[in-house]
Amino acid sequence: MMRPRWRKVWHDLTGSLSRTLLVVVSIIVGVFSIGVITGTYVIISQDMSASYAANNPMNVELLTADFDSTLVKTIQDMHGVKQAEGRRVFSMQVSLPGNNNQWTPVNVVAINDFATQKINLMHVLSGTGRPAKNQVLLEKKVLDALNVKVGDSLRFRLDNGSLRNLQVVGVVQDPSTGAGDFLADPFIYISTDSLSDLRQPVLYNRLYATLTAGQNDNATLRQMASAIKDNVEKSGIPVQQTSSYKTDQHPLASTVQAILGILLVLGVLILFLSSSLIANTLNALLNQHLRHIGVMKLVGGRRSQIFTMYIVLILAFGTIAL
């Protein structure tokens, strides 16, 4: 048989379900909010930049006028430059064949040789990672905008209004390209052999470079970015924009951590408010039970026994919430 004091604890839990639900939900909301936000903060602060660095991201990016592989070789031979590669990046609109009413803007990235690519590496999620002529790779974000899968075709609208179909042969994840702009259109990747079919010159307009040293030093990055820009301009290629990035720090890391910091403060406030609600509810419960406590003491209940009863009640609330 259950002792009378434990039957009273059970009655307090089940006799007023609305009160029990209020206390339990308050505990859940407070602990869950602070736990999720703190956990997210720790995971992102530790893993976001580590994942970014694992893909050998560019240290210097130049947005330029059109150039060929000769300039890439020139930059590659510069002192302090470890790797240099060219890309062609341009915007287009795509849709699924037969659906000419819904066009999605995308950034198309043309790469000369996917097999020898060393900067801004990509992870193949399905299909192949090496598109041939008239084939494309999709960055996984494209799947959010288009109901497309490997083996389907995408229709590209060219500048002159004509349409061109290219087959989807793979889905990839690219944590580096466009990492600094979370509002950028999704990316699609093609071989430079497909540029002429999309009425684009077979030339580059992006120059990526990694450094041999100082990849995480702002002063070195600025110095090398300036030196590479000067070298490009000396070759007669106008430079429209120059950017530098640390290898071990995601371009949006500081922004994300600031947002998470604000959420962490809000989580602490939620925890404080839920704690206040719990304390007020239990205080009201104890005031309501003053006569109960008086009767228990009258019939010989000890302070420790009564204290234990309400501690067990509080622990029961916490256990249910857990």
mmCIF file of C-alpha atoms in Angstrom:
data_model
loop_
_atom_site.group_PDB
_atom_site.id
_atom_site.type_symbol
_atom_site.label_atom_id
_atom_site.label_comp_id
_atom_site.label_asym_id
_atom_site.label_seq_id
_atom_site.Cartn_x
_atom_site.Cartn_y
_atom_site.Cartn_z
ATOM 1 C CA MET A 1 0.000 0.000 0.000
ATOM 2 C CA MET A 2 1.165 3.523 -0.810
ATOM 3 C CA ARG A 3 1.775 5.672 2.213
ATOM 4 C CA PRO A 4 -0.634 8.564 2.778
ATOM 5 C CA ARG A 5 1.926 11.294 2.041
ATOM 6 C CA TRP A 6 2.793 9.748 -1.338
ATOM 7 C CA ARG A 7 -0.900 9.393 -2.160
ATOM 8 C CA LYS A 8 -1.178 13.111 -1.462
ATOM 9 C CA VAL A 9 1.737 13.823 -3.872
ATOM 10 C CA TRP A 10 -0.001 11.708 -6.504
ATOM 11 C CA HIS A 11 -3.264 13.550 -5.904
ATOM 12 C CA ASP A 12 -1.491 16.916 -6.227
ATOM 13 C CA LEU A 13 -0.141 15.813 -9.615
ATOM 14 C CA THR A 14 -3.365 14.388 -11.005
ATOM 15 C CA GLY A 15 -5.992 16.331 -9.107
ATOM 16 C CA SER A 16 -5.367 19.558 -11.020
ATOM 17 C CA LEU A 17 -4.214 18.596 -14.504
ATOM 18 C CA SER A 18 -4.307 22.176 -15.756
ATOM 19 C CA ARG A 19 -1.855 23.267 -13.048
ATOM 20 C CA THR A 20 0.417 20.271 -13.722
ATOM 21 C CA LEU A 21 0.307 20.990 -17.457
ATOM 22 C CA LEU A 22 1.147 24.666 -16.870
ATOM 23 C CA VAL A 23 4.197 23.845 -14.740
ATOM 24 C CA VAL A 24 5.421 21.089 -17.085
ATOM 25 C CA VAL A 25 5.048 23.208 -20.230
ATOM 26 C CA SER A 26 6.838 26.112 -18.517
ATOM 27 C CA ILE A 27 9.783 23.842 -17.708
ATOM 28 C CA ILE A 28 9.799 22.411 -21.230
ATOM 29 C CA VAL A 29 9.757 25.825 -22.921
ATOM 30 C CA GLY A 30 12.511 27.265 -20.745
ATOM 31 C CA VAL A 31 14.895 24.322 -20.851
ATOM 32 C CA PHE A 32 14.227 23.509 -24.519
ATOM 33 C CA SER A 33 14.828 27.089 -25.688
ATOM 34 C CA ILE A 34 18.088 27.569 -23.826
ATOM 35 C CA GLY A 35 19.234 24.031 -24.714
ATOM 36 C CA VAL A 36 18.565 24.294 -28.423
ATOM 37 C CA ILE A 37 20.063 27.769 -28.791
ATOM 38 C CA THR A 38 23.151 26.930 -26.744
ATOM 39 C CA GLY A 39 23.625 23.653 -28.591
ATOM 40 C CA THR A 40 23.247 25.363 -31.950
ATOM 41 C CA TYR A 41 25.705 28.077 -30.949
ATOM 42 C CA VAL A 42 28.337 25.520 -29.926
ATOM 43 C CA ILE A 43 27.855 23.358 -33.024
ATOM 44 C CA ILE A 44 27.932 26.233 -35.492
ATOM 45 C CA SER A 45 30.851 28.036 -33.836
ATOM 46 C CA GLN A 46 32.921 24.837 -33.930
ATOM 47 C CA ASP A 47 31.763 23.110 -37.115
ATOM 48 C CA MET A 48 30.683 25.853 -39.510
ATOM 49 C CA SER A 49 34.173 27.191 -40.188
ATOM 50 C CA ALA A 50 35.770 23.725 -39.975
ATOM 51 C CA SER A 51 33.422 22.440 -42.670
ATOM 52 C CA TYR A 52 34.129 25.520 -44.782
ATOM 53 C CA ALA A 53 37.916 25.100 -44.464
ATOM 54 C CA ALA A 54 37.750 21.418 -45.424
ATOM 55 C CA ASN A 55 36.793 22.374 -48.990
ATOM 56 C CA ASN A 56 39.950 24.406 -49.672
ATOM 57 C CA PRO A 57 38.102 27.708 -50.131
ATOM 58 C CA MET A 58 39.554 30.600 -52.072
ATOM 59 C CA ASN A 59 41.582 33.209 -50.210
ATOM 60 C CA VAL A 60 41.299 35.824 -52.958
ATOM 61 C CA GLU A 61 38.488 36.342 -55.450
ATOM 62 C CA LEU A 62 38.633 38.802 -58.334
ATOM 63 C CA LEU A 63 35.656 39.801 -60.454
ATOM 64 C CA THR A 64 37.174 40.850 -63.775
ATOM 65 C CA ALA A 65 36.614 41.339 -67.455
ATOM 66 C CA ASP A 66 36.994 38.256 -69.667
ATOM 67 C CA PHE A 67 40.371 36.504 -69.617
ATOM 68 C CA ASP A 68 41.860 33.160 -70.667
ATOM 69 C CA SER A 69 44.047 30.504 -69.093
ATOM 70 C CA THR A 70 47.215 32.522 -69.789
ATOM 71 C CA LEU A 71 46.351 34.910 -66.965
ATOM 72 C CA VAL A 72 45.621 31.975 -64.642
ATOM 73 C CA LYS A 73 49.109 30.621 -65.343
ATOM 74 C CA THR A 74 50.617 34.066 -64.660
ATOM 75 C CA ILE A 75 48.923 34.328 -61.264
ATOM 76 C CA GLN A 76 49.796 30.722 -60.434
ATOM 77 C CA ASP A 77 53.492 31.587 -60.862
ATOM 78 C CA MET A 78 53.328 34.532 -58.444
ATOM 79 C CA HIS A 79 55.306 34.285 -55.214
ATOM 80 C CA GLY A 80 52.964 33.501 -52.333
ATOM 81 C CA VAL A 81 50.226 32.002 -54.524
ATOM 82 C CA LYS A 82 49.607 28.307 -53.946
ATOM 83 C CA GLN A 83 46.814 27.669 -56.448
ATOM 84 C CA ALA A 84 44.976 29.748 -59.033
ATOM 85 C CA GLU A 85 41.919 28.837 -61.075
ATOM 86 C CA GLY A 86 39.530 30.603 -63.402
ATOM 87 C CA ARG A 87 35.750 30.367 -63.556
ATOM 88 C CA ARG A 88 33.039 31.914 -65.643
ATOM 89 C CA VAL A 89 29.999 32.964 -63.601
ATOM 90 C CA PHE A 90 26.846 34.396 -65.166
ATOM 91 C CA SER A 91 23.128 34.546 -64.486
ATOM 92 C CA MET A 92 20.396 32.761 -66.412
ATOM 93 C CA GLN A 93 16.822 31.636 -65.993
ATOM 94 C CA VAL A 94 15.846 27.976 -66.048
ATOM 95 C CA SER A 95 12.657 25.940 -65.964
ATOM 96 C CA LEU A 96 11.503 22.402 -66.456
ATOM 97 C CA PRO A 97 10.623 21.458 -70.044
ATOM 98 C CA GLY A 98 6.954 22.069 -70.683
ATOM 99 C CA ASN A 99 6.674 24.650 -67.893
ATOM 100 C CA ASN A 100 7.378 27.975 -69.572
ATOM 101 C CA ASN A 101 5.359 29.969 -67.033
ATOM 102 C CA GLN A 102 7.751 29.492 -64.118
ATOM 103 C CA TRP A 103 11.354 30.576 -64.585
ATOM 104 C CA THR A 104 13.910 30.412 -61.776
ATOM 105 C CA PRO A 105 17.016 32.667 -61.743
ATOM 106 C CA VAL A 106 20.279 30.789 -61.170
ATOM 107 C CA ASN A 107 24.005 31.493 -61.207
ATOM 108 C CA VAL A 108 25.802 29.324 -63.754
ATOM 109 C CA VAL A 109 29.427 28.460 -62.958
ATOM 110 C CA ALA A 110 31.577 27.138 -65.793
ATOM 111 C CA ILE A 111 34.639 25.088 -64.806
ATOM 112 C CA ASN A 112 37.242 23.899 -67.267
ATOM 113 C CA ASP A 113 38.130 20.551 -65.685
ATOM 114 C CA PHE A 114 36.172 19.145 -62.747
ATOM 115 C CA ALA A 115 38.693 16.334 -62.322
ATOM 116 C CA THR A 116 41.576 18.712 -61.551
ATOM 117 C CA GLN A 117 39.570 21.320 -59.619
ATOM 118 C CA LYS A 118 41.397 22.197 -56.378
ATOM 119 C CA ILE A 119 39.674 25.369 -55.097
ATOM 120 C CA ASN A 120 36.128 25.513 -53.693
ATOM 121 C CA LEU A 121 35.738 21.755 -53.763
ATOM 122 C CA MET A 122 32.264 20.226 -54.002
ATOM 123 C CA HIS A 123 30.715 17.120 -52.465
ATOM 124 C CA VAL A 124 28.771 14.867 -54.818
ATOM 125 C CA LEU A 125 25.418 13.951 -53.261
ATOM 126 C CA SER A 126 24.008 11.955 -56.173
ATOM 127 C CA GLY A 127 24.931 11.167 -59.748
ATOM 128 C CA THR A 128 28.322 12.235 -61.052
ATOM 129 C CA GLY A 129 30.507 15.229 -60.266
ATOM 130 C CA ARG A 130 31.945 15.609 -63.775
ATOM 131 C CA PRO A 131 29.449 16.945 -66.315
ATOM 132 C CA ALA A 132 30.225 16.573 -70.012
ATOM 133 C CA LYS A 133 29.091 18.860 -72.837
ATOM 134 C CA ASN A 134 25.399 19.787 -72.559
ATOM 135 C CA GLN A 135 25.200 18.407 -69.016
ATOM 136 C CA VAL A 136 24.809 20.247 -65.693
ATOM 137 C CA LEU A 137 25.352 19.747 -61.992
ATOM 138 C CA LEU A 138 22.888 21.233 -59.523
ATOM 139 C CA GLU A 139 23.816 22.679 -56.147
ATOM 140 C CA LYS A 140 21.391 21.120 -53.676
ATOM 141 C CA LYS A 141 19.680 24.474 -53.015
ATOM 142 C CA VAL A 142 18.315 24.338 -56.572
ATOM 143 C CA LEU A 143 16.200 21.377 -55.497
ATOM 144 C CA ASP A 144 14.282 23.719 -53.177
ATOM 145 C CA ALA A 145 13.262 25.864 -56.140
ATOM 146 C CA LEU A 146 12.762 23.173 -58.796
ATOM 147 C CA ASN A 147 11.213 19.721 -58.642
ATOM 148 C CA VAL A 148 14.040 18.120 -60.574
ATOM 149 C CA LYS A 149 16.179 15.001 -60.172
ATOM 150 C CA VAL A 150 19.190 13.375 -61.790
ATOM 151 C CA GLY A 151 18.337 12.334 -65.333
ATOM 152 C CA ASP A 152 15.845 15.147 -65.946
ATOM 153 C CA SER A 153 16.475 18.071 -68.259
ATOM 154 C CA LEU A 154 16.554 21.785 -67.536
ATOM 155 C CA ARG A 155 15.522 24.408 -70.057
ATOM 156 C CA PHE A 156 17.740 27.511 -70.218
ATOM 157 C CA ARG A 157 16.436 30.797 -71.656
ATOM 158 C CA LEU A 158 19.186 32.485 -73.653
ATOM 159 C CA ASP A 159 19.705 36.217 -74.171
ATOM 160 C CA ASN A 160 18.156 36.104 -77.639
ATOM 161 C CA GLY A 161 15.001 34.417 -76.305
ATOM 162 C CA SER A 162 15.813 30.947 -77.614
ATOM 163 C CA LEU A 163 15.745 27.879 -75.379
ATOM 164 C CA ARG A 164 18.349 25.201 -74.745
ATOM 165 C CA ASN A 165 17.924 21.915 -72.860
ATOM 166 C CA LEU A 166 20.748 20.481 -70.731
ATOM 167 C CA GLN A 167 20.608 17.180 -68.859
ATOM 168 C CA VAL A 168 21.031 17.029 -65.065
ATOM 169 C CA VAL A 169 23.702 14.428 -64.258
ATOM 170 C CA GLY A 170 24.474 15.175 -60.600
ATOM 171 C CA VAL A 171 23.607 17.008 -57.393
ATOM 172 C CA VAL A 172 26.424 18.530 -55.351
ATOM 173 C CA GLN A 173 26.962 20.554 -52.196
ATOM 174 C CA ASP A 174 29.211 23.592 -52.536
ATOM 175 C CA PRO A 175 29.931 25.200 -49.132
ATOM 176 C CA SER A 176 32.395 27.742 -50.543
ATOM 177 C CA THR A 177 31.148 29.403 -53.728
ATOM 178 C CA GLY A 178 28.827 32.248 -52.791
ATOM 179 C CA ALA A 179 29.257 31.502 -49.077
ATOM 180 C CA GLY A 180 29.397 35.203 -48.250
ATOM 181 C CA ASP A 181 25.989 35.995 -49.785
ATOM 182 C CA PHE A 182 23.104 33.985 -48.334
ATOM 183 C CA LEU A 183 20.685 35.886 -50.626
ATOM 184 C CA ALA A 184 22.484 34.758 -53.811
ATOM 185 C CA ASP A 185 20.590 32.738 -56.402
ATOM 186 C CA PRO A 186 21.293 28.978 -56.362
ATOM 187 C CA PHE A 187 24.208 27.663 -58.389
ATOM 188 C CA ILE A 188 24.379 25.378 -61.412
ATOM 189 C CA TYR A 189 27.680 24.017 -62.739
ATOM 190 C CA ILE A 190 28.641 23.258 -66.308
ATOM 191 C CA SER A 191 31.777 22.437 -68.236
ATOM 192 C CA THR A 192 33.337 25.229 -70.293
ATOM 193 C CA ASP A 193 32.559 23.033 -73.329
ATOM 194 C CA SER A 194 28.888 23.975 -72.853
ATOM 195 C CA LEU A 195 29.463 27.748 -72.855
ATOM 196 C CA SER A 196 29.088 28.185 -76.617
ATOM 197 C CA ASP A 197 25.698 26.388 -76.511
ATOM 198 C CA LEU A 198 24.521 29.009 -73.989
ATOM 199 C CA ARG A 199 25.833 31.862 -76.169
ATOM 200 C CA GLN A 200 28.645 32.645 -73.735
ATOM 201 C CA PRO A 201 32.300 33.279 -74.632
ATOM 202 C CA VAL A 202 34.692 30.476 -73.691
ATOM 203 C CA LEU A 203 36.542 32.761 -71.284
ATOM 204 C CA TYR A 204 36.721 33.320 -67.527
ATOM 205 C CA ASN A 205 35.481 36.312 -65.535
ATOM 206 C CA ARG A 206 36.342 35.099 -62.005
ATOM 207 C CA LEU A 207 39.819 34.472 -60.663
ATOM 208 C CA TYR A 208 40.251 32.405 -57.497
ATOM 209 C CA ALA A 209 43.542 31.999 -55.641
ATOM 210 C CA THR A 210 44.788 30.347 -52.460
ATOM 211 C CA LEU A 211 47.954 31.404 -50.633
ATOM 212 C CA THR A 212 50.982 29.462 -49.452
ATOM 213 C CA ALA A 213 51.086 31.314 -46.104
ATOM 214 C CA GLY A 214 49.036 33.800 -44.128
ATOM 215 C CA GLN A 215 45.699 32.340 -45.202
ATOM 216 C CA ASN A 216 44.186 33.440 -41.889
ATOM 217 C CA ASP A 217 45.984 36.751 -41.467
ATOM 218 C CA ASN A 218 44.039 39.832 -42.574
ATOM 219 C CA ALA A 219 47.153 41.886 -43.349
ATOM 220 C CA THR A 220 48.633 39.141 -45.562
ATOM 221 C CA LEU A 221 45.315 38.586 -47.316
ATOM 222 C CA ARG A 222 44.929 42.278 -48.115
ATOM 223 C CA GLN A 223 48.531 42.520 -49.314
ATOM 224 C CA MET A 224 48.275 39.488 -51.588
ATOM 225 C CA ALA A 225 44.853 40.527 -52.920
ATOM 226 C CA SER A 226 46.322 43.908 -53.862
ATOM 227 C CA ALA A 227 49.366 42.292 -55.478
ATOM 228 C CA ILE A 228 47.215 39.883 -57.513
ATOM 229 C CA LYS A 229 44.940 42.734 -58.588
ATOM 230 C CA ASP A 230 47.926 44.806 -59.737
ATOM 231 C CA ASN A 231 49.295 41.851 -61.695
ATOM 232 C CA VAL A 232 45.943 41.276 -63.386
ATOM 233 C CA GLU A 233 45.571 44.933 -64.323
ATOM 234 C CA LYS A 234 49.122 44.971 -65.698
ATOM 235 C CA SER A 235 47.978 42.204 -68.046
ATOM 236 C CA GLY A 236 45.352 44.583 -69.419
ATOM 237 C CA ILE A 237 42.377 43.000 -67.654
ATOM 238 C CA PRO A 238 40.170 45.453 -65.703
ATOM 239 C CA VAL A 239 39.313 44.342 -62.170
ATOM 240 C CA GLN A 240 35.828 45.271 -60.991
ATOM 241 C CA GLN A 241 35.920 43.845 -57.463
ATOM 242 C CA THR A 242 38.445 42.208 -55.135
ATOM 243 C CA SER A 243 37.568 40.121 -52.063
ATOM 244 C CA SER A 244 39.654 38.182 -49.574
ATOM 245 C CA TYR A 245 38.609 35.384 -47.226
ATOM 246 C CA LYS A 246 40.211 33.521 -44.348
ATOM 247 C CA THR A 247 40.556 29.784 -44.770
ATOM 248 C CA ASP A 248 39.496 28.889 -41.227
ATOM 249 C CA GLN A 249 36.562 31.304 -40.940
ATOM 250 C CA HIS A 250 33.301 31.076 -42.837
ATOM 251 C CA PRO A 251 32.452 34.457 -44.420
ATOM 252 C CA LEU A 252 29.143 34.540 -42.527
ATOM 253 C CA ALA A 253 30.496 33.164 -39.246
ATOM 254 C CA SER A 254 30.481 36.505 -37.427
ATOM 255 C CA THR A 255 26.973 37.318 -38.682
ATOM 256 C CA VAL A 256 25.578 33.931 -37.679
ATOM 257 C CA GLN A 257 27.232 34.075 -34.258
ATOM 258 C CA ALA A 258 25.815 37.556 -33.679
ATOM 259 C CA ILE A 259 22.310 36.312 -34.514
ATOM 260 C CA LEU A 260 22.779 33.283 -32.276
ATOM 261 C CA GLY A 261 24.049 35.567 -29.509
ATOM 262 C CA ILE A 262 20.808 37.550 -29.677
ATOM 263 C CA LEU A 263 18.806 34.309 -29.637
ATOM 264 C CA LEU A 264 20.849 33.132 -26.648
ATOM 265 C CA VAL A 265 19.867 36.274 -24.728
ATOM 266 C CA LEU A 266 16.230 35.677 -25.664
ATOM 267 C CA GLY A 267 16.583 32.061 -24.529
ATOM 268 C CA VAL A 268 17.883 33.194 -21.133
ATOM 269 C CA LEU A 269 14.939 35.587 -20.838
ATOM 270 C CA ILE A 270 12.529 32.779 -21.710
ATOM 271 C CA LEU A 271 14.186 30.569 -19.090
ATOM 272 C CA PHE A 272 13.912 33.363 -16.514
ATOM 273 C CA LEU A 273 10.240 33.994 -17.318
ATOM 274 C CA SER A 274 9.380 30.296 -17.227
ATOM 275 C CA SER A 275 11.243 29.966 -13.907
ATOM 276 C CA SER A 276 9.224 32.879 -12.500
ATOM 277 C CA LEU A 277 5.998 31.246 -13.655
ATOM 278 C CA ILE A 278 6.989 27.946 -12.047
ATOM 279 C CA ALA A 279 7.964 29.672 -8.766
ATOM 280 C CA ASN A 280 4.712 31.638 -8.641
ATOM 281 C CA THR A 281 2.659 28.530 -9.391
ATOM 282 C CA LEU A 282 4.373 26.498 -6.674
ATOM 283 C CA ASN A 283 4.122 29.399 -4.225
ATOM 284 C CA ALA A 284 0.379 29.562 -4.889
ATOM 285 C CA LEU A 285 0.194 25.807 -4.386
ATOM 286 C CA LEU A 286 1.947 26.022 -1.020
ATOM 287 C CA ASN A 287 -0.344 28.868 0.119
ATOM 288 C CA GLN A 288 -3.306 26.755 -0.898
ATOM 289 C CA HIS A 289 -1.893 23.820 1.109
ATOM 290 C CA LEU A 290 -1.226 25.720 4.348
ATOM 291 C CA ARG A 291 -4.162 23.977 6.033
ATOM 292 C CA HIS A 292 -2.993 20.607 4.636
ATOM 293 C CA ILE A 293 0.463 21.189 6.075
ATOM 294 C CA GLY A 294 -1.040 22.274 9.408
ATOM 295 C CA VAL A 295 -3.100 19.074 9.640
ATOM 296 C CA MET A 296 -0.066 16.938 8.766
ATOM 297 C CA LYS A 297 1.977 18.602 11.499
ATOM 298 C CA LEU A 298 -0.937 18.218 13.906
ATOM 299 C CA VAL A 299 -1.030 14.448 13.400
ATOM 300 C CA GLY A 300 2.729 14.125 13.884
ATOM 301 C CA GLY A 301 4.238 14.941 10.475
ATOM 302 C CA ARG A 302 7.834 16.056 10.743
ATOM 303 C CA ARG A 303 9.295 19.056 8.928
ATOM 304 C CA SER A 304 11.629 16.780 6.908
ATOM 305 C CA GLN A 305 8.729 14.556 5.796
ATOM 306 C CA ILE A 306 6.645 17.506 4.604
ATOM 307 C CA PHE A 307 9.669 19.085 2.958
ATOM 308 C CA THR A 308 10.436 15.800 1.150
ATOM 309 C CA MET A 309 6.867 15.561 -0.127
ATOM 310 C CA TYR A 310 7.024 18.878 -1.942
ATOM 311 C CA ILE A 311 10.565 18.280 -3.199
ATOM 312 C CA VAL A 312 9.324 14.995 -4.709
ATOM 313 C CA LEU A 313 6.400 16.903 -6.256
ATOM 314 C CA ILE A 314 8.797 19.382 -7.870
ATOM 315 C CA LEU A 315 11.029 16.543 -9.094
ATOM 316 C CA ALA A 316 7.946 14.848 -10.542
ATOM 317 C CA PHE A 317 7.130 17.999 -12.527
ATOM 318 C CA GLY A 318 10.714 18.052 -13.840
ATOM 319 C CA THR A 319 10.683 14.330 -14.695
ATOM 320 C CA ILE A 320 7.437 14.648 -16.665
ATOM 321 C CA ALA A 321 8.850 17.665 -18.514
ATOM 322 C CA LEU A 322 12.034 15.702 -19.315
#
